[in-house]
PDB file of C-alpha atoms in Angstrom:
ATOM      1  CA  MET A 183    -111.210  46.827  79.707  1.00  0.00           C
ATOM      2  CA  GLY A 184    -108.603  45.780  82.190  1.00  0.00           C
ATOM      3  CA  MET A 185    -104.891  46.479  82.086  1.00  0.00           C
ATOM      4  CA  LYS A 186    -104.096  42.870  81.070  1.00  0.00           C
ATOM      5  CA  THR A 187    -106.509  42.991  78.117  1.00  0.00           C
ATOM      6  CA  SER A 188    -105.077  46.257  76.768  1.00  0.00           C
ATOM      7  CA  LYS A 189    -101.503  44.878  77.060  1.00  0.00           C
ATOM      8  CA  ARG A 190    -102.555  41.759  75.123  1.00  0.00           C
ATOM      9  CA  ILE A 191    -104.137  43.887  72.399  1.00  0.00           C
ATOM     10  CA  ALA A 192    -100.994  46.059  72.178  1.00  0.00           C
ATOM     11  CA  ILE A 193     -98.757  42.977  71.925  1.00  0.00           C
ATOM     12  CA  LEU A 194    -101.007  41.460  69.228  1.00  0.00           C
ATOM     13  CA  LEU A 195    -100.932  44.730  67.257  1.00  0.00           C
ATOM     14  CA  VAL A 196     -97.125  44.890  67.435  1.00  0.00           C
ATOM     15  CA  LEU A 197     -96.851  41.231  66.340  1.00  0.00           C
ATOM     16  CA  GLY A 198     -99.338  41.821  63.525  1.00  0.00           C
ATOM     17  CA  MET A 199     -97.438  44.862  62.223  1.00  0.00           C
ATOM     18  CA  THR A 200     -94.133  42.972  62.429  1.00  0.00           C
ATOM     19  CA  MET A 201     -95.583  40.068  60.409  1.00  0.00           C
ATOM     20  CA  LEU A 202     -96.984  42.498  57.838  1.00  0.00           C
ATOM     21  CA  LEU A 203     -93.587  44.175  57.373  1.00  0.00           C
ATOM     22  CA  LEU A 204     -91.793  40.833  57.100  1.00  0.00           C
ATOM     23  CA  SER A 205     -94.202  39.577  54.442  1.00  0.00           C
ATOM     24  CA  THR A 206     -93.926  42.665  52.197  1.00  0.00           C
ATOM     25  CA  PRO A 207     -92.166  41.725  48.929  1.00  0.00           C
ATOM     26  CA  GLN A 208     -88.725  43.264  48.563  1.00  0.00           C
ATOM     27  CA  PRO A 209     -87.526  44.552  45.180  1.00  0.00           C
ATOM     28  CA  ILE A 210     -84.807  42.507  43.464  1.00  0.00           C
ATOM     29  CA  ALA A 211     -82.126  44.222  41.415  1.00  0.00           C
ATOM     30  CA  ALA A 212     -81.596  42.909  37.892  1.00  0.00           C
ATOM     31  CA  SER A 213     -78.081  41.755  38.803  1.00  0.00           C
ATOM     32  CA  GLN A 214     -79.571  39.452  41.456  1.00  0.00           C
ATOM     33  CA  LEU A 215     -81.875  37.530  39.111  1.00  0.00           C
ATOM     34  CA  ALA A 216     -81.581  33.831  39.808  1.00  0.00           C
ATOM     35  CA  THR A 217     -81.641  32.710  36.148  1.00  0.00           C
ATOM     36  CA  THR A 218     -81.134  34.354  32.779  1.00  0.00           C
ATOM     37  CA  VAL A 219     -81.679  32.674  29.407  1.00  0.00           C
ATOM     38  CA  THR A 220     -80.123  34.104  26.251  1.00  0.00           C
ATOM     39  CA  ILE A 221     -80.628  32.923  22.676  1.00  0.00           C
ATOM     40  CA  ASN A 222     -77.141  33.521  21.279  1.00  0.00           C
ATOM     41  CA  ASP A 223     -78.089  32.567  17.711  1.00  0.00           C
ATOM     42  CA  ALA A 224     -80.789  30.832  15.679  1.00  0.00           C
ATOM     43  CA  PHE A 225     -80.141  29.968  12.041  1.00  0.00           C
ATOM     44  CA  TYR A 226     -80.818  27.430   9.327  1.00  0.00           C
ATOM     45  CA  ALA A 227     -78.296  25.216   7.512  1.00  0.00           C
ATOM     46  CA  ASP A 228     -77.798  21.755   6.045  1.00  0.00           C
ATOM     47  CA  LEU A 229     -76.840  20.136   9.344  1.00  0.00           C
ATOM     48  CA  ASP A 230     -77.690  16.540   8.392  1.00  0.00           C
ATOM     49  CA  GLY A 231     -75.882  16.452   5.013  1.00  0.00           C
ATOM     50  CA  ASP A 232     -78.990  15.814   2.862  1.00  0.00           C
ATOM     51  CA  ALA A 233     -78.235  18.810   0.565  1.00  0.00           C
ATOM     52  CA  LEU A 234     -81.290  20.716   1.893  1.00  0.00           C
ATOM     53  CA  GLU A 235     -81.013  23.763   4.122  1.00  0.00           C
ATOM     54  CA  ASP A 236     -84.017  22.685   6.176  1.00  0.00           C
ATOM     55  CA  ASP A 237     -82.347  22.255   9.572  1.00  0.00           C
ATOM     56  CA  VAL A 238     -82.418  24.795  12.428  1.00  0.00           C
ATOM     57  CA  SER A 239     -79.665  25.407  14.967  1.00  0.00           C
ATOM     58  CA  ILE A 240     -80.433  27.203  18.246  1.00  0.00           C
ATOM     59  CA  LEU A 241     -77.598  28.257  20.567  1.00  0.00           C
ATOM     60  CA  ILE A 242     -78.563  29.282  24.107  1.00  0.00           C
ATOM     61  CA  THR A 243     -76.851  30.183  27.365  1.00  0.00           C
ATOM     62  CA  ILE A 244     -78.339  29.761  30.837  1.00  0.00           C
ATOM     63  CA  ARG A 245     -76.633  31.670  33.660  1.00  0.00           C
ATOM     64  CA  ILE A 246     -77.223  31.428  37.391  1.00  0.00           C
ATOM     65  CA  GLY A 247     -77.097  34.802  39.174  1.00  0.00           C
ATOM     66  CA  ASP A 248     -74.356  35.797  41.585  1.00  0.00           C
ATOM     67  CA  GLY A 249     -75.013  34.672  45.129  1.00  0.00           C
ATOM     68  CA  GLN A 250     -77.502  31.993  43.999  1.00  0.00           C
ATOM     69  CA  LYS A 251     -77.011  28.262  44.553  1.00  0.00           C
ATOM     70  CA  SER A 252     -76.186  26.076  41.577  1.00  0.00           C
ATOM     71  CA  PRO A 253     -79.266  24.156  40.450  1.00  0.00           C
ATOM     72  CA  GLY A 254     -79.602  20.393  40.742  1.00  0.00           C
ATOM     73  CA  LYS A 255     -82.041  20.060  37.843  1.00  0.00           C
ATOM     74  CA  SER A 256     -83.205  22.237  34.961  1.00  0.00           C
ATOM     75  CA  GLU A 257     -85.826  21.894  32.240  1.00  0.00           C
ATOM     76  CA  VAL A 258     -85.517  23.786  28.968  1.00  0.00           C
ATOM     77  CA  TYR A 259     -88.598  23.917  26.724  1.00  0.00           C
ATOM     78  CA  TYR A 260     -88.126  24.849  23.066  1.00  0.00           C
ATOM     79  CA  THR A 261     -91.038  25.902  20.852  1.00  0.00           C
ATOM     80  CA  LEU A 262     -90.303  26.416  17.152  1.00  0.00           C
ATOM     81  CA  THR A 263     -93.223  28.116  15.382  1.00  0.00           C
ATOM     82  CA  LEU A 264     -93.342  27.939  11.588  1.00  0.00           C
ATOM     83  CA  PRO A 265     -94.824  30.755   9.450  1.00  0.00           C
ATOM     84  CA  SER A 266     -98.083  28.749   9.107  1.00  0.00           C
ATOM     85  CA  GLY A 267     -98.438  28.619  12.913  1.00  0.00           C
ATOM     86  CA  GLN A 268     -97.497  24.913  13.132  1.00  0.00           C
ATOM     87  CA  GLN A 269     -95.284  24.265  16.146  1.00  0.00           C
ATOM     88  CA  HIS A 270     -92.520  21.814  16.977  1.00  0.00           C
ATOM     89  CA  ARG A 271     -91.698  21.330  20.659  1.00  0.00           C
ATOM     90  CA  ALA A 272     -88.773  19.810  22.525  1.00  0.00           C
ATOM     91  CA  LEU A 273     -87.828  19.387  26.178  1.00  0.00           C
ATOM     92  CA  VAL A 274     -84.239  19.086  27.384  1.00  0.00           C
ATOM     93  CA  LYS A 275     -83.675  18.053  31.019  1.00  0.00           C
ATOM     94  CA  ILE A 276     -80.367  18.879  32.643  1.00  0.00           C
ATOM     95  CA  ILE A 277     -79.310  16.998  35.771  1.00  0.00           C
ATOM     96  CA  GLY A 278     -76.290  18.425  37.547  1.00  0.00           C
ATOM     97  CA  LYS A 279     -74.846  21.615  38.962  1.00  0.00           C
ATOM     98  CA  TYR A 280     -73.614  24.534  36.869  1.00  0.00           C
ATOM     99  CA  ARG A 281     -73.157  28.314  36.987  1.00  0.00           C
ATOM    100  CA  GLU A 282     -73.377  28.735  33.224  1.00  0.00           C
ATOM    101  CA  ILE A 283     -74.290  26.227  30.555  1.00  0.00           C
ATOM    102  CA  ARG A 284     -74.411  26.565  26.788  1.00  0.00           C
ATOM    103  CA  LEU A 285     -76.676  24.306  24.755  1.00  0.00           C
ATOM    104  CA  ALA A 286     -76.796  23.813  20.994  1.00  0.00           C
ATOM    105  CA  LEU A 287     -80.060  22.288  19.774  1.00  0.00           C
ATOM    106  CA  SER A 288     -80.045  21.034  16.176  1.00  0.00           C
ATOM    107  CA  TRP A 289     -83.555  20.598  14.773  1.00  0.00           C
ATOM    108  CA  PHE A 290     -83.289  18.475  11.618  1.00  0.00           C
ATOM    109  CA  ASP A 291     -85.845  18.696   8.778  1.00  0.00           C
ATOM    110  CA  ALA A 292     -87.853  21.378  10.601  1.00  0.00           C
ATOM    111  CA  ALA A 293     -87.718  24.393   8.244  1.00  0.00           C
ATOM    112  CA  TRP A 294     -89.723  23.604   5.120  1.00  0.00           C
ATOM    113  CA  GLU A 295     -91.915  26.727   4.844  1.00  0.00           C
ATOM    114  CA  PRO A 296     -90.759  30.107   3.516  1.00  0.00           C
ATOM    115  CA  GLY A 297     -91.190  33.049   5.895  1.00  0.00           C
ATOM    116  CA  TRP A 298     -90.330  34.057   9.422  1.00  0.00           C
ATOM    117  CA  TYR A 299     -89.805  31.419  12.114  1.00  0.00           C
ATOM    118  CA  ASN A 300     -90.029  32.038  15.850  1.00  0.00           C
ATOM    119  CA  ILE A 301     -88.113  30.212  18.575  1.00  0.00           C
ATOM    120  CA  ARG A 302     -89.153  30.500  22.206  1.00  0.00           C
ATOM    121  CA  VAL A 303     -87.013  29.057  24.993  1.00  0.00           C
ATOM    122  CA  ASP A 304     -88.459  28.653  28.510  1.00  0.00           C
ATOM    123  CA  ALA A 305     -86.084  27.545  31.278  1.00  0.00           C
ATOM    124  CA  PHE A 306     -87.148  26.265  34.708  1.00  0.00           C
ATOM    125  CA  VAL A 307     -84.224  25.930  37.117  1.00  0.00           C
ATOM    126  CA  TYR A 308     -84.822  24.001  40.341  1.00  0.00           C
ATOM    127  CA  GLY A 309     -82.979  24.830  43.567  1.00  0.00           C
ATOM    128  CA  VAL A 310     -81.905  28.461  42.984  1.00  0.00           C
ATOM    129  CA  PRO A 311     -83.695  28.817  45.634  1.00  0.00           C
ATOM    130  CA  GLY A 312     -86.933  27.060  44.847  1.00  0.00           C
ATOM    131  CA  VAL A 313     -87.844  27.320  41.162  1.00  0.00           C
ATOM    132  CA  SER A 314     -86.458  30.084  38.979  1.00  0.00           C
ATOM    133  CA  TYR A 315     -87.774  30.892  35.494  1.00  0.00           C
ATOM    134  CA  ASP A 316     -86.697  32.913  32.484  1.00  0.00           C
ATOM    135  CA  MET A 317     -87.503  32.896  28.779  1.00  0.00           C
ATOM    136  CA  ALA A 318     -86.188  34.288  25.507  1.00  0.00           C
ATOM    137  CA  ILE A 319     -87.650  34.718  22.001  1.00  0.00           C
ATOM    138  CA  CYS A 320     -85.974  35.067  18.593  1.00  0.00           C
ATOM    139  CA  ASP A 321     -87.290  35.427  15.016  1.00  0.00           C
ATOM    140  CA  PHE A 322     -85.335  34.335  11.919  1.00  0.00           C
ATOM    141  CA  ASP A 323     -86.037  33.595   8.237  1.00  0.00           C
ATOM    142  CA  PRO A 324     -84.947  30.222   6.768  1.00  0.00           C
ATOM    143  CA  PRO A 325     -85.416  29.564   3.021  1.00  0.00           C
ATOM    144  CA  GLY A 326     -88.106  26.856   3.415  1.00  0.00           C
ATOM    145  CA  THR A 327     -86.982  23.659   1.683  1.00  0.00           C
ATOM    146  CA  GLY A 328     -87.297  19.980   2.562  1.00  0.00           C
ATOM    147  CA  ASN A 329     -90.079  17.812   3.950  1.00  0.00           C
ATOM    148  CA  GLY A 330     -88.649  15.263   6.434  1.00  0.00           C
ATOM    149  CA  ASP A 331     -89.877  14.443   9.918  1.00  0.00           C
ATOM    150  CA  PRO A 332     -88.352  16.838  12.479  1.00  0.00           C
ATOM    151  CA  THR A 333     -85.829  15.339  14.916  1.00  0.00           C
ATOM    152  CA  ILE A 334     -83.422  16.983  17.372  1.00  0.00           C
ATOM    153  CA  LYS A 335     -79.871  16.628  18.652  1.00  0.00           C
ATOM    154  CA  VAL A 336     -78.577  18.405  21.773  1.00  0.00           C
ATOM    155  CA  SER A 337     -74.958  19.229  22.465  1.00  0.00           C
ATOM    156  CA  PHE A 338     -72.954  21.533  24.707  1.00  0.00           C
ATOM    157  CA  TRP A 339     -70.774  24.274  23.241  1.00  0.00           C
TER     158      TRP A 339
END
């Protein structure tokens, strides 16, 4: 091996080690998480005035971590699972920038079975950087009355 060949090999090894170190994942502290989703409350009530407590209200908060860019678009997927295993699903798309947003989802005529209900909220936030994701789960126990077709209403609180 000549001197030029050994120098090339040494340079390639140094470049290879540098690339390996740069591509090693770095740990992220919990305070630096790009997105956090919190279910603030989930409960049943007579929200539509039909004298039946068969409606579900879900209050959530989405926060963007310190030092992260505000998102341009977000998608929030709700899955309400009844005691029988039947599921209702909803998707709420948010267009616009925010640091914190609070959503109230009213699910009318959705709680007709007695027993424990489960709500799962999955949030995909675009542009924080790339795509950020978080989810939250909550169980609650409505009385189980009514039999209408489930519908939703979304508001900010």
